XYZ file of C-alpha atoms in Angstrom:
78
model
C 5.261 -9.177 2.864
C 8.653 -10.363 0.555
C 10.595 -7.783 -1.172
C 12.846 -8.676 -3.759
C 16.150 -7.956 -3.500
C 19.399 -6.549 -5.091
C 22.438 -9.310 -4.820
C 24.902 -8.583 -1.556
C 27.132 -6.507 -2.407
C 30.868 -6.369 -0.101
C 31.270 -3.845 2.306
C 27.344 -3.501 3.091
C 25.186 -4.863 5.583
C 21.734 -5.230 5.214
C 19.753 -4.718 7.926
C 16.273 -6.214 9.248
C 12.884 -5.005 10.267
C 10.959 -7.190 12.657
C 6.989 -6.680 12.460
C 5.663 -3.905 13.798
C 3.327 -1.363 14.392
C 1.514 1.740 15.064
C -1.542 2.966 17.435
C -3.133 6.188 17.311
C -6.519 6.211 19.799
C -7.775 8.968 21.152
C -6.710 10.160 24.296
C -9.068 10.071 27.468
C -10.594 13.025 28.346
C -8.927 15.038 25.588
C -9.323 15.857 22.050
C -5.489 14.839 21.749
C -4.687 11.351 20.693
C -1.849 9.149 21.560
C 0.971 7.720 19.178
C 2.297 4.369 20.431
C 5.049 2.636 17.999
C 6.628 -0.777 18.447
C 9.277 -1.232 16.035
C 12.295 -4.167 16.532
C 15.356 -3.427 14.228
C 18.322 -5.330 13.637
C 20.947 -3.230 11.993
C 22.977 -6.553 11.816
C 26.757 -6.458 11.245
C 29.435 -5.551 13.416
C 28.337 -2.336 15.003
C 29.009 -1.273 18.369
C 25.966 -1.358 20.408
C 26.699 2.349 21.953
C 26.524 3.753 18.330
C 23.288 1.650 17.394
C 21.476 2.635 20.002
C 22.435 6.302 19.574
C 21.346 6.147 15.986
C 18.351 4.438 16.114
C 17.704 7.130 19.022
C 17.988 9.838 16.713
C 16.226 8.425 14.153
C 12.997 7.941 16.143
C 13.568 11.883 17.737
C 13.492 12.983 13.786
C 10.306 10.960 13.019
C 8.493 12.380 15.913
C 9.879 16.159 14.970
C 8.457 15.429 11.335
C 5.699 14.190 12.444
C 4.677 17.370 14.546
C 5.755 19.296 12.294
C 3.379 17.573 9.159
C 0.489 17.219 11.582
C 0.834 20.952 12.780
C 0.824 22.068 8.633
C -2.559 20.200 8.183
C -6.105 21.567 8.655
C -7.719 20.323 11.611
C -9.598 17.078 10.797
C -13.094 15.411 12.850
């Protein structure tokens, strides 16, 4: 997929997403399934690696929180 985009403007950096992907299959022996994400991100520009990583840390602990936290708001679904 393309996405058009703005011109570059100084001072920003834009950054990159890789393909990727999401599995959700039920778990064995459980009526619980299991979330598996593979995501590859390059933030690009001249960040330090230390506060990359801690972001994109973060960021994936705040999906998974608002995830629950949808999932838990919804009726159960079969």
């Amino acid at each position: 997929m393309s996405v058009d985009h703005d011109e570059q403007k100084a001072g920003f950096v834009r950054g990159f997403n890789h393909p990727c992907g999401w599995f959700c299959v039920p778990a064995q022996g459980s009526d619980l399934s299991l979330l598996t994400g593979y995501i590859q991100t390059d933030l690009r520009g001249m960040l330090p690696q230390t506060a990359v990583d801690t972001a994109m840390a973060g960021g994936m602990i705040n999906f998974y929180g608002d995830l629950r936290r949808a999932l838990k708001a919804q009726p159960r679904c079969l």
